[in-house]
Tab-separated table of C-alpha atoms in Angstrom:
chain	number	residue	atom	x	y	z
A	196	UNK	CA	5.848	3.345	-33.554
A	197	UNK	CA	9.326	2.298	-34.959
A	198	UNK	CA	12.756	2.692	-33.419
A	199	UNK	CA	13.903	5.206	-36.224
A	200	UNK	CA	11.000	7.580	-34.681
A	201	UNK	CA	12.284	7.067	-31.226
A	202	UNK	CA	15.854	8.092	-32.530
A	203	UNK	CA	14.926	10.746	-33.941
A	204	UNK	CA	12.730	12.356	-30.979
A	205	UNK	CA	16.102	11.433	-29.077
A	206	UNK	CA	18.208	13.596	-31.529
A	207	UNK	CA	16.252	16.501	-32.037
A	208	UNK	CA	14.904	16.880	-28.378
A	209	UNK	CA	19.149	16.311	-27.338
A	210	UNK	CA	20.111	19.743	-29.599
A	211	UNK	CA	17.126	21.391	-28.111
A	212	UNK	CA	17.766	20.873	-24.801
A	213	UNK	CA	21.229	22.153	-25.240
A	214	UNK	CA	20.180	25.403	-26.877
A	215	UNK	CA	17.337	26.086	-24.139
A	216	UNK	CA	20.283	25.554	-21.601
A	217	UNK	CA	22.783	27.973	-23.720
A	218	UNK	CA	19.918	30.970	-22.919
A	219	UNK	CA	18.620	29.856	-19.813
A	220	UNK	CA	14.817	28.495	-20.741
A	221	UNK	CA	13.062	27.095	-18.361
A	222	UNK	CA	12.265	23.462	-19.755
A	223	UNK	CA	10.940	20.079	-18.413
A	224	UNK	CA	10.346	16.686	-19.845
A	225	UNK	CA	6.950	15.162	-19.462
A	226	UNK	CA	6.917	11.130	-19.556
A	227	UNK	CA	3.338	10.469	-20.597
A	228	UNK	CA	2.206	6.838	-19.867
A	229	UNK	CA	-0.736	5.436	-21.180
A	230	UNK	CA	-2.273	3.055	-19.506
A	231	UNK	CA	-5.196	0.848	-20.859
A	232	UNK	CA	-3.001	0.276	-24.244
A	233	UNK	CA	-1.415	-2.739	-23.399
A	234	UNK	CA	-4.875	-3.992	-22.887
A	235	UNK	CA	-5.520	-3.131	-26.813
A	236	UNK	CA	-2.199	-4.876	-28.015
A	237	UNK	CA	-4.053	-8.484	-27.105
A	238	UNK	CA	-7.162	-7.166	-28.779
A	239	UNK	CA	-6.492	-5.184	-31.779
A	240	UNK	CA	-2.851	-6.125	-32.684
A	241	UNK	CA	0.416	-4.598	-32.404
A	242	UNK	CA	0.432	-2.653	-35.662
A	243	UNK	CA	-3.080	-1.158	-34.622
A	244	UNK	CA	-1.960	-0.098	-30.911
A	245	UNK	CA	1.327	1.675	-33.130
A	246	UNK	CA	-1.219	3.426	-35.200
A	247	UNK	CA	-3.232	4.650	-32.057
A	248	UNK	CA	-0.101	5.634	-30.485
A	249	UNK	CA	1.116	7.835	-33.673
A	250	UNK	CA	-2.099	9.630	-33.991
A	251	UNK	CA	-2.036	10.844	-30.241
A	252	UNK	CA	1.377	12.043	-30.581
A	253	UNK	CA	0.021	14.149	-33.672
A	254	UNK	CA	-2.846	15.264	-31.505
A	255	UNK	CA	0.148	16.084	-28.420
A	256	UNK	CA	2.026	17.596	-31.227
A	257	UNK	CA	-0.893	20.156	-32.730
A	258	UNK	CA	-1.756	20.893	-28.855
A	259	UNK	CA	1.456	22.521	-27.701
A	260	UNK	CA	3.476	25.156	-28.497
A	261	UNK	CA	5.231	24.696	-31.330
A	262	UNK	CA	8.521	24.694	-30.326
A	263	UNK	CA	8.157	21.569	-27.985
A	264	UNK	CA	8.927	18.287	-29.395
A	265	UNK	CA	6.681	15.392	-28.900
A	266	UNK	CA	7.561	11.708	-30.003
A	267	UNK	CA	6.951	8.062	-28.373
A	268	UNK	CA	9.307	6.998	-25.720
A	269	UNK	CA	8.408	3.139	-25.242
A	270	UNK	CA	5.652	0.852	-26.689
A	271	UNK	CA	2.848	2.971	-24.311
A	272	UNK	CA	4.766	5.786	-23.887
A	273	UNK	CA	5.248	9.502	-25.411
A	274	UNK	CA	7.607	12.242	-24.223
A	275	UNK	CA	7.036	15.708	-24.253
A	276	UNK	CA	10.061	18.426	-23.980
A	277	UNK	CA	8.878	21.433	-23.234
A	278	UNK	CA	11.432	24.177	-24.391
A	279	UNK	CA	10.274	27.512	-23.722
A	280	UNK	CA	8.243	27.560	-20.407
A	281	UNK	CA	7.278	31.279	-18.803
A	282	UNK	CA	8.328	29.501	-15.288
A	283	UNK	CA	8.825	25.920	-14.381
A	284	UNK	CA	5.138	26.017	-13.146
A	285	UNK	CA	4.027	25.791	-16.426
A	286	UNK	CA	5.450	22.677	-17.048
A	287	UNK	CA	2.822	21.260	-14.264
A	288	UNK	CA	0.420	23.260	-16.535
A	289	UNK	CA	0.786	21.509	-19.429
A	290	UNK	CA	0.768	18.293	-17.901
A	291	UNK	CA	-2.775	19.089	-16.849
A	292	UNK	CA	-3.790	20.329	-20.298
A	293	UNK	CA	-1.899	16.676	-21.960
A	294	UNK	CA	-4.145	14.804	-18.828
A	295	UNK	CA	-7.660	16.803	-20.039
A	296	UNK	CA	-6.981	15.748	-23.738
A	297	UNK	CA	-6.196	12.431	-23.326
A	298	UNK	CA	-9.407	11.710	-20.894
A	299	UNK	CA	-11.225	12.230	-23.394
A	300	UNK	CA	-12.340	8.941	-25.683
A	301	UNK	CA	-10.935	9.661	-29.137
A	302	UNK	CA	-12.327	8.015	-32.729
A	303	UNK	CA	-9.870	5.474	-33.850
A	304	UNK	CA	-11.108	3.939	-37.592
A	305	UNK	CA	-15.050	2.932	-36.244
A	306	UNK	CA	-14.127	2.240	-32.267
A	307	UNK	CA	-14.419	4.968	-29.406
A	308	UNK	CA	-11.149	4.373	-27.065
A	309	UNK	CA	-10.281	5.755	-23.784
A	310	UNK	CA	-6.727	5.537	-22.212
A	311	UNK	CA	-6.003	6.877	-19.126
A	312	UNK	CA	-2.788	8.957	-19.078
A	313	UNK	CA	-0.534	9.163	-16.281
A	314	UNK	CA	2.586	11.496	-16.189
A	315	UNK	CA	5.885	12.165	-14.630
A	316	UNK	CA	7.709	15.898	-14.564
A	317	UNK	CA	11.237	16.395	-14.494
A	318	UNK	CA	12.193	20.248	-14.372
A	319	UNK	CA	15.232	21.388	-16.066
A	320	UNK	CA	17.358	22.866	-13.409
A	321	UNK	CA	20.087	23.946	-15.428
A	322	UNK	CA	22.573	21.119	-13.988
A	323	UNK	CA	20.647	18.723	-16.225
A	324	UNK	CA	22.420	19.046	-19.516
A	325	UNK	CA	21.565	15.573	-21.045
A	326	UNK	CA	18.302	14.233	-22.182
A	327	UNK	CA	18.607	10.629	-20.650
A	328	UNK	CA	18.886	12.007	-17.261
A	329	UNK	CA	15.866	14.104	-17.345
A	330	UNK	CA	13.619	10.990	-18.997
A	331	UNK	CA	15.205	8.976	-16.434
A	332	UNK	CA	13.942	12.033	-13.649
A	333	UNK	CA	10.478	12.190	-15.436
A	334	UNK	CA	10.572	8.411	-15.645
A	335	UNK	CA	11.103	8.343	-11.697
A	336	UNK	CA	8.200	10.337	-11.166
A	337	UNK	CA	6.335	8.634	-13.384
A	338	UNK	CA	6.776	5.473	-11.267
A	339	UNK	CA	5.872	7.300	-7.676
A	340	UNK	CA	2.728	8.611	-9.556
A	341	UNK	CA	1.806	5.365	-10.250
A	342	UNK	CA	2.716	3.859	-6.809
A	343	UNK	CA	0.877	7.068	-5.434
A	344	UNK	CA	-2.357	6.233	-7.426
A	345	UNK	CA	-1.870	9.975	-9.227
A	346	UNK	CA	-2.149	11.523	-12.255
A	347	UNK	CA	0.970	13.853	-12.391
A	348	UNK	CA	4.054	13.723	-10.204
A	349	UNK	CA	6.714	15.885	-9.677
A	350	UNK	CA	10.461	14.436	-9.880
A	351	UNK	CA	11.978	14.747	-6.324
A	352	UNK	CA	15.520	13.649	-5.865
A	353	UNK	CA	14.358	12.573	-2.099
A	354	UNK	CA	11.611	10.192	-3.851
A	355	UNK	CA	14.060	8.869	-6.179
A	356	UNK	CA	16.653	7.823	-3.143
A	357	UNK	CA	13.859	6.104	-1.415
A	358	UNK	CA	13.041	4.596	-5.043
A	359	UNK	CA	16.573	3.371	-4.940
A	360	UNK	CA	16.665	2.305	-1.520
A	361	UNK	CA	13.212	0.593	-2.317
A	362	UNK	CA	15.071	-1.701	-4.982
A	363	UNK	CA	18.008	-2.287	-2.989
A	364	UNK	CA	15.683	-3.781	-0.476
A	365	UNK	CA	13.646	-5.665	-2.553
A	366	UNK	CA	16.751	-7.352	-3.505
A	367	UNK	CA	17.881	-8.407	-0.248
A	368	UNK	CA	14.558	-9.321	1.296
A	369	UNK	CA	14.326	-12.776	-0.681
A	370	UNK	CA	17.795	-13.920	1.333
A	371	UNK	CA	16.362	-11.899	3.974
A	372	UNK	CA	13.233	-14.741	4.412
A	373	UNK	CA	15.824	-17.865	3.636
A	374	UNK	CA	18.133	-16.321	6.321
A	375	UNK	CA	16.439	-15.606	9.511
A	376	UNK	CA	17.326	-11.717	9.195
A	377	UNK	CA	13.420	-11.585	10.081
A	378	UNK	CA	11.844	-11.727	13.312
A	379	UNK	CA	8.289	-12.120	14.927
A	380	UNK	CA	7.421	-9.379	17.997
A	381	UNK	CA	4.035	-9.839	19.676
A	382	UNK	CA	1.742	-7.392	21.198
A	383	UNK	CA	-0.626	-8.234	23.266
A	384	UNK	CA	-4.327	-7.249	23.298
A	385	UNK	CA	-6.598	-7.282	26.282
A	386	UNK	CA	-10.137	-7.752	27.229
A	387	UNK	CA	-11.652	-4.625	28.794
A	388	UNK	CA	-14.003	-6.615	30.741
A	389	UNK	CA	-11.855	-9.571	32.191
A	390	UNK	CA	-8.557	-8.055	32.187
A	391	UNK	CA	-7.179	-10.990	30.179
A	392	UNK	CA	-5.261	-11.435	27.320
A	393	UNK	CA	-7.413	-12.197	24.163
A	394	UNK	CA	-4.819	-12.379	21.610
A	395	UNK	CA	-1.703	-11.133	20.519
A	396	UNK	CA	-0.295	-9.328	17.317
A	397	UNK	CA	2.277	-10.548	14.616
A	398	UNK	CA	4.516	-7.174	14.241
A	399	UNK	CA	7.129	-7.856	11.220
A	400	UNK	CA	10.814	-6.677	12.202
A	401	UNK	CA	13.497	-6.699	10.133
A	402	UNK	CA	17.173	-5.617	11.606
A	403	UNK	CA	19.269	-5.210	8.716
A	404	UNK	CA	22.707	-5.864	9.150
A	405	UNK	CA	23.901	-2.470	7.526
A	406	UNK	CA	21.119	-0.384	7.512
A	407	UNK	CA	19.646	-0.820	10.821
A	408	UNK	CA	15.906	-1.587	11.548
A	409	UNK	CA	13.998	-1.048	8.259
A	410	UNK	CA	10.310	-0.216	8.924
A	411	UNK	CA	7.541	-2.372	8.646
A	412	UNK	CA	5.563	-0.265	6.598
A	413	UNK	CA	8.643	0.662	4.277
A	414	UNK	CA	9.236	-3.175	4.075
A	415	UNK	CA	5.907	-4.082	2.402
A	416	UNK	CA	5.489	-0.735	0.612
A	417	UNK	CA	8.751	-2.348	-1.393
A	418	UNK	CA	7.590	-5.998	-1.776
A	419	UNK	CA	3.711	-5.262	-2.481
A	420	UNK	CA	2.773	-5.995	-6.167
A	421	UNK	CA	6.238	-8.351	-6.721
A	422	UNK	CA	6.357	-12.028	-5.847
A	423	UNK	CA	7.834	-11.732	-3.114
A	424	UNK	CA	4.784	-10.244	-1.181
A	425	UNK	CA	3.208	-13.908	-1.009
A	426	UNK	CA	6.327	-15.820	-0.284
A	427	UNK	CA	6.890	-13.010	2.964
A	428	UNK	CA	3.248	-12.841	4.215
A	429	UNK	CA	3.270	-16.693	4.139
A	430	UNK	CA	6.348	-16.947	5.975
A	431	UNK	CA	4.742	-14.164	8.287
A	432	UNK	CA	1.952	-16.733	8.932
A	433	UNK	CA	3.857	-19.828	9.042
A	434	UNK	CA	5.848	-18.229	11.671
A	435	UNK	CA	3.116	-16.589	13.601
A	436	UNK	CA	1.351	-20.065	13.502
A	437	UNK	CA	4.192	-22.032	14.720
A	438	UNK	CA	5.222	-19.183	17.693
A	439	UNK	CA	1.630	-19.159	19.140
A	440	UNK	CA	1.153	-23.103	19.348
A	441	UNK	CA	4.570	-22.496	21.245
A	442	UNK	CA	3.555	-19.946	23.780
A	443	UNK	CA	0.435	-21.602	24.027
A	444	UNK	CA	2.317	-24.857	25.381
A	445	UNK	CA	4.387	-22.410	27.634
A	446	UNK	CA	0.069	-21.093	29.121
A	447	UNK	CA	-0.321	-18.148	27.762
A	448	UNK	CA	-3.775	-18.766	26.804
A	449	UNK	CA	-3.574	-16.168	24.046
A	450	UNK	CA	-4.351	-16.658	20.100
A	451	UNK	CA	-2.403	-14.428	17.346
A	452	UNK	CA	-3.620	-11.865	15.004
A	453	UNK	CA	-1.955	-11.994	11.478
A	454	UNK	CA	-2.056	-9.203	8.836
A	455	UNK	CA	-2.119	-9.593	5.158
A	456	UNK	CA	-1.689	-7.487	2.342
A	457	UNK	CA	-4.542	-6.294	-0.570
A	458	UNK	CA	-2.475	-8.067	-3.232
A	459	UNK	CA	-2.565	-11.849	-0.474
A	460	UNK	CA	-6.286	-11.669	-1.364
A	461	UNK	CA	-5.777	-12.066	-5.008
A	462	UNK	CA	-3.551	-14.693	-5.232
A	463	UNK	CA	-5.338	-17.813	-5.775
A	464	UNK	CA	-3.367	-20.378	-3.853
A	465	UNK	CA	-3.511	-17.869	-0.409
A	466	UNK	CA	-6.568	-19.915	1.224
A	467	UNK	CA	-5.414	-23.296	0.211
A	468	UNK	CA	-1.583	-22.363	1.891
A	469	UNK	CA	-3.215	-20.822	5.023
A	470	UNK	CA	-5.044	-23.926	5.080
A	471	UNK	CA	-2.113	-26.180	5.421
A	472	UNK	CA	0.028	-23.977	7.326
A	473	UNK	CA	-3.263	-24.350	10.489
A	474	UNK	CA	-2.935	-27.948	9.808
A	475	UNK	CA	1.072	-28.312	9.975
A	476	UNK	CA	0.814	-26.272	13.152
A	477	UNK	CA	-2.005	-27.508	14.698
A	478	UNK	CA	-3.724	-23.997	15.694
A	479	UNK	CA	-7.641	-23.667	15.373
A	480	UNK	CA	-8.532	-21.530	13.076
A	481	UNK	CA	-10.837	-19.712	15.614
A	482	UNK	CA	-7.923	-18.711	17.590
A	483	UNK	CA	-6.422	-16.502	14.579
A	484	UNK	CA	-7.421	-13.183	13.427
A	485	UNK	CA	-7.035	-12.381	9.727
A	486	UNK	CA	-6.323	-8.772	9.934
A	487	UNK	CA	-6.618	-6.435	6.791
A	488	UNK	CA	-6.641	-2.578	6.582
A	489	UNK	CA	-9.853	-0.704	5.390
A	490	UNK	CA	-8.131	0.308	2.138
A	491	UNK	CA	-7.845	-3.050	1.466
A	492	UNK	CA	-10.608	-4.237	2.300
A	493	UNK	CA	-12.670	-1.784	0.256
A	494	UNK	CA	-10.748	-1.775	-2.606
A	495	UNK	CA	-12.890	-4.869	-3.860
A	496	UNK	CA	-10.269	-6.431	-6.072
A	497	UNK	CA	-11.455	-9.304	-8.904
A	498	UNK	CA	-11.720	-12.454	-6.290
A	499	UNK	CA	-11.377	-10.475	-2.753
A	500	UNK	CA	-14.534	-10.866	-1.533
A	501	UNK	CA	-14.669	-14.779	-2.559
A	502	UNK	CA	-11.359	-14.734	-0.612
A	503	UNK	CA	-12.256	-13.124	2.463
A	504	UNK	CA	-15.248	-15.672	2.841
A	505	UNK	CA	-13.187	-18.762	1.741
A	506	UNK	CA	-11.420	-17.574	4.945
A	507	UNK	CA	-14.558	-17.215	7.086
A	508	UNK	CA	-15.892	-20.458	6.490
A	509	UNK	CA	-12.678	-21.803	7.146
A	510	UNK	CA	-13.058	-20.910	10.528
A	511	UNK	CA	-10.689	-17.742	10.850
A	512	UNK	CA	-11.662	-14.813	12.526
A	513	UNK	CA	-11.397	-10.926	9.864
A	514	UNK	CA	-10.927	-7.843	10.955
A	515	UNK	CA	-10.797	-4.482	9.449
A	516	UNK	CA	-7.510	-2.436	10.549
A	517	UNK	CA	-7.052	1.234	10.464
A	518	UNK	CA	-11.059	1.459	10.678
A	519	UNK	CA	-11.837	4.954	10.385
A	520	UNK	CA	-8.532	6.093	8.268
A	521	UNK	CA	-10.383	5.206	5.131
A	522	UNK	CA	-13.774	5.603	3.303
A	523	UNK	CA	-16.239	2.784	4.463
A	524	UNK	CA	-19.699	2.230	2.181
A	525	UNK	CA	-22.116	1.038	4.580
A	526	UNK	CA	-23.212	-1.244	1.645
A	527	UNK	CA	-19.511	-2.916	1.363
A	528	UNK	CA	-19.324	-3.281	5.347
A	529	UNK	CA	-22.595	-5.449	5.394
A	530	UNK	CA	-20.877	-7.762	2.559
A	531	UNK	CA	-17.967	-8.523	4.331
A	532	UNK	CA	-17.681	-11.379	6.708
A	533	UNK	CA	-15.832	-9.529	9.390
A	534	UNK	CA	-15.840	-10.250	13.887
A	535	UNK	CA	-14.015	-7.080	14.238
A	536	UNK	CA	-13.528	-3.659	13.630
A	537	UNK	CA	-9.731	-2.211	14.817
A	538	UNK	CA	-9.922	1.718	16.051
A	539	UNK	CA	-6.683	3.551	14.139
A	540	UNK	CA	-4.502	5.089	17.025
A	541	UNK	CA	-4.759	8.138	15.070
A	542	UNK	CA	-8.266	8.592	16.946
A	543	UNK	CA	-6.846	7.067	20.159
A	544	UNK	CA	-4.163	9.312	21.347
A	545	UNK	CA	-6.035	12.209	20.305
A	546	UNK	CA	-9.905	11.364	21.932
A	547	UNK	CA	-8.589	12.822	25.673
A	548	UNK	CA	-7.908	16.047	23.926
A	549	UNK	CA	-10.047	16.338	21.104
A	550	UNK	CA	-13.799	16.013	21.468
A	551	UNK	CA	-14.008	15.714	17.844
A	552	UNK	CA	-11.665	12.682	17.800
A	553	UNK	CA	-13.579	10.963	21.130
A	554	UNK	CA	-17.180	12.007	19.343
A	555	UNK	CA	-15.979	9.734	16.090
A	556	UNK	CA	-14.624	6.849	18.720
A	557	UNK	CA	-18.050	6.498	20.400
A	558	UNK	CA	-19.357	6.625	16.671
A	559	UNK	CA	-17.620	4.090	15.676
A	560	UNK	CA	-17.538	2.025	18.528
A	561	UNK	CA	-21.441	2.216	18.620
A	562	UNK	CA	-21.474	1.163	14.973
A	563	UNK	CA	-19.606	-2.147	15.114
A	564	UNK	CA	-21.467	-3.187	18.038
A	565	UNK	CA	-24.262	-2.417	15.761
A	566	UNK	CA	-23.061	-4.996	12.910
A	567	UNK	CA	-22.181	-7.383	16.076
A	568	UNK	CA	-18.653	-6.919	15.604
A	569	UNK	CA	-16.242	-6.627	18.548
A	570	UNK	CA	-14.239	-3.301	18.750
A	571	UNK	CA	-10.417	-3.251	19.360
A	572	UNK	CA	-8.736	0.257	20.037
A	573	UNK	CA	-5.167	0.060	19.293
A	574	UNK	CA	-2.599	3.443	20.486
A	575	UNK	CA	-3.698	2.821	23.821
A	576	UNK	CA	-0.972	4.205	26.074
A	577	UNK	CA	-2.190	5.245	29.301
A	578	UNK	CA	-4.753	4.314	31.797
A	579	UNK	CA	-7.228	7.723	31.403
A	580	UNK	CA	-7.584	6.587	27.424
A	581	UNK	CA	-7.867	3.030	28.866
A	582	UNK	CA	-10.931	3.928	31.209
A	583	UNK	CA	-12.430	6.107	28.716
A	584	UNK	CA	-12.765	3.681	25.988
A	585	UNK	CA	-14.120	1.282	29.337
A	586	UNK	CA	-16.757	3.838	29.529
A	587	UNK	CA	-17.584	3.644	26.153
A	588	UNK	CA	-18.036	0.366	25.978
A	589	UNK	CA	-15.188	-1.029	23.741
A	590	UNK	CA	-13.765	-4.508	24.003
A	591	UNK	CA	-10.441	-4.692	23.262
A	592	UNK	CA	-7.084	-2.423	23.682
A	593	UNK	CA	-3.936	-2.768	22.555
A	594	UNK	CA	-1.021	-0.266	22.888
A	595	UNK	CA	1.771	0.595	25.185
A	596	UNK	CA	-0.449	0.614	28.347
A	597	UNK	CA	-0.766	-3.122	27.871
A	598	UNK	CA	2.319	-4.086	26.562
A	599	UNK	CA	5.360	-2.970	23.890
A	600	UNK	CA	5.244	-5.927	21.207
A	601	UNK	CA	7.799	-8.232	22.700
A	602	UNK	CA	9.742	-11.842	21.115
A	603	UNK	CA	8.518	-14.630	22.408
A	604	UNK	CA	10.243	-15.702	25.152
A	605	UNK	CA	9.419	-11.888	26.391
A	606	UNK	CA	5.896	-12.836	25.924
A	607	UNK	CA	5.992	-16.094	27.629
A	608	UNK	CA	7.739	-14.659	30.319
A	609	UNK	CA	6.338	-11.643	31.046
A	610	UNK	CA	2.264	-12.840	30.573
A	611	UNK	CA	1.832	-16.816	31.256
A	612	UNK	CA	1.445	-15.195	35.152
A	613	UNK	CA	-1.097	-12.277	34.303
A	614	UNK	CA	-2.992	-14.356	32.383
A	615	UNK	CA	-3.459	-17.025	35.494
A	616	UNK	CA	-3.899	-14.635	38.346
A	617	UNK	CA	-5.474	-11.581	36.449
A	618	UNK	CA	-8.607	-10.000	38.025
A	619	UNK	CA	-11.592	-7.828	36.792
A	620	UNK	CA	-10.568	-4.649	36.047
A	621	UNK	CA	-13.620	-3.064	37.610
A	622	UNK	CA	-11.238	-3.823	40.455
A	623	UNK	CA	-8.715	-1.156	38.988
């Protein structure tokens, strides 16, 4: 690929645009990445990867119609403009047709390659009348796709706000962490059988000064997969650490439940930090909960699983979040070193209602007990839920019915007394 082949895909797709829009053709640019070429660069060359890269734009090229125009967009990139569409669904068509050619492996000189393709869609609405805003529309999509783990995405203008909003986050967050703009709630969780608080959990808030509360989920959606994902879940834990030994002082007999992130587990300093930060704080490791959702978990990234026992042997306690909400191999579950499965609420609020939902609680409730794991239900917001899951023999809730997630002097407060004069809730 050469910059003089880049031009000229950008002047000859600009004049076709503009005479599609003159008669009203339906048209859309396709931004096709393909991934698994960088990989080649550090193998075969540069000049070898360009040579790959011309031949499947030839092979794009003798695929469509013949009056789209097809030419490479970026080192791993091609662009398609698609001129004379029947109706803008087509354009989704031919994106399927580009992803069913390039999933194939193609003969390159004596090797057998296979890329996979991922693509972004940007529909010519009419109001689009230059070319760099509809690559920068397909480019957009492009980026959700690959955030949504997709092959083909559709440009929305509501994803590309939130895309916007994402980076305008992501910027702030780092003075967000130096700052004190972030704060620490804890909710409690509570033996069934004693009526005692076990633990609590870390909740991550973040009251922005202009734009309000952000959301926790939105918050680590934006700084997953940057560097700032380890410097936030390890302030996260420092700051969990440091708040428990405090409310432990103030008796509430409680330990904390921290969550990380799928990317913590590949970073190769995480167990060596969360070793220091126990030992700056002076919390046992017994008394903290690791907590990781089931995605993560069975994602089995390069190093995870080392991770996750590097952990264990450390002396924390794992547990598998949103259990249920994913798709658990049997095999996998009896690798992992885990003390405790955690019920999605999703199930929760819906078992009093739903036999279904209560039929896949007792399933899964009899399961971990099975692998000798404790069970914590979490949505648990009234006391008929409460004395269902009693009868069903799970150990732990956590919701609303117990307690809102609270800042620590709330906690203190509000649960150093239940925690001394609490009674057996058989008594209830």
């Amino acid at each position: 690929m050469t910059m003089h082949s880049y031009q000229n895909f950008l002047q000859t797709a600009s004049v076709a645009l503009l005479d599609a829009n003159s008669v009203n053709a339906h048209s859309a640019l396709l931004v096709v990445n393909l991934e698994g070429l960088p990989e080649l660069d550090g193998i075969l060359g540069y000049s070898e990867v360009d040579a790959i890269l011309d031949q499947l734009v030839q092979q794009l090229s003798q695929a469509l119609n013949a009056t789209d125009i097809v030419g490479p967009s970026g080192r791993y990139q091609v662009c398609c403009l698609l001129t004379d569409l029947l109706t803008d669904n087509h354009a989704l068509l031919a994106a399927h047709k580009i992803l069913r050619i390039f999933a194939l492996s193609f003969q390159f000189k004596k090797r057998r390659i296979t890329l996979l393709p991922r693509i972004g869609v940007a529909l010519n609405s009419g109001n689009v009348n230059q070319l760099q805003q509809l690559m920068c529309n397909a480019s957009s999509a492009l980026h959700q796709a690959r955030c949504d783990k997709a092959p083909v995405r559709l440009f929305d203008e509501k994803e590309k706000n939130l895309l916007l909003s994402g980076i305008d986050i992501w910027s702030e967050l780092d003075r967000a962490i130096e700052t004190g703009e972030l704060q620490l709630v804890y909710q409690p969780q509570l033996w069934i059988a004693t009526g005692k608080i076990r633990s609590t959990e870390a909740l991550l808030r973040w009251s922005h000064p202009s734009r309000g509360n952000i959301p926790p989920d939105q918050l680590v959606h934006v700084a997953e997969g940057t560097e700032l994902m380890i410097k936030l879940s390890l302030w996260v834990f420092n700051t969990a650490l440091r708040q428990c030994a405090e409310y432990r002082r103030a008796g509430v007999d409680a330990g904390v439940s921290i969550n990380l992130s799928a990317g913590d587990l590949c970073d190769p300093e995480l167990v060596e930090l969360i070793e220091q930060a126990v030992n700056i704080w002076n919390v046992a490791p017994s008394d903290v909960m690791i907590e990781l959702t089931e995605t993560a978990i069975m994602e089995d990234q390069p190093g995870s699983l080392e991770t996750l026992h590097a952990l264990k042997n450390i002396g924390f306690k794992l547990a598998m979040d949103d259990f249920g909400t994913g798709y658990s191999s049997m095999e996998r579950l009896l690798q992992l070193p885990l003390d405790e499965v955690k019920i999605d609420r999703m199930f929760i609020r819906g078992m009093l209602n739903q036999p279904t939902y209560e039929r896949i609680v007792e399933t899964m409730i009899n399961m971990g007990h099975q692998l000798g794991l404790d069970v914590i239900a979490e949505g648990v917001e009234d006391l008929a839920t409460f004395e269902r899951l009693r009868a069903l023999g799970c150990d732990v809730v956590q919701g609303y019915f117990v307690g809102a997630g609270m800042p620590i002097a709330a906690l203190i407060e509000e649960f150093a007394a239940m925690n001394q004069n609490s009674v057996p809730l058989e008594n209830i």
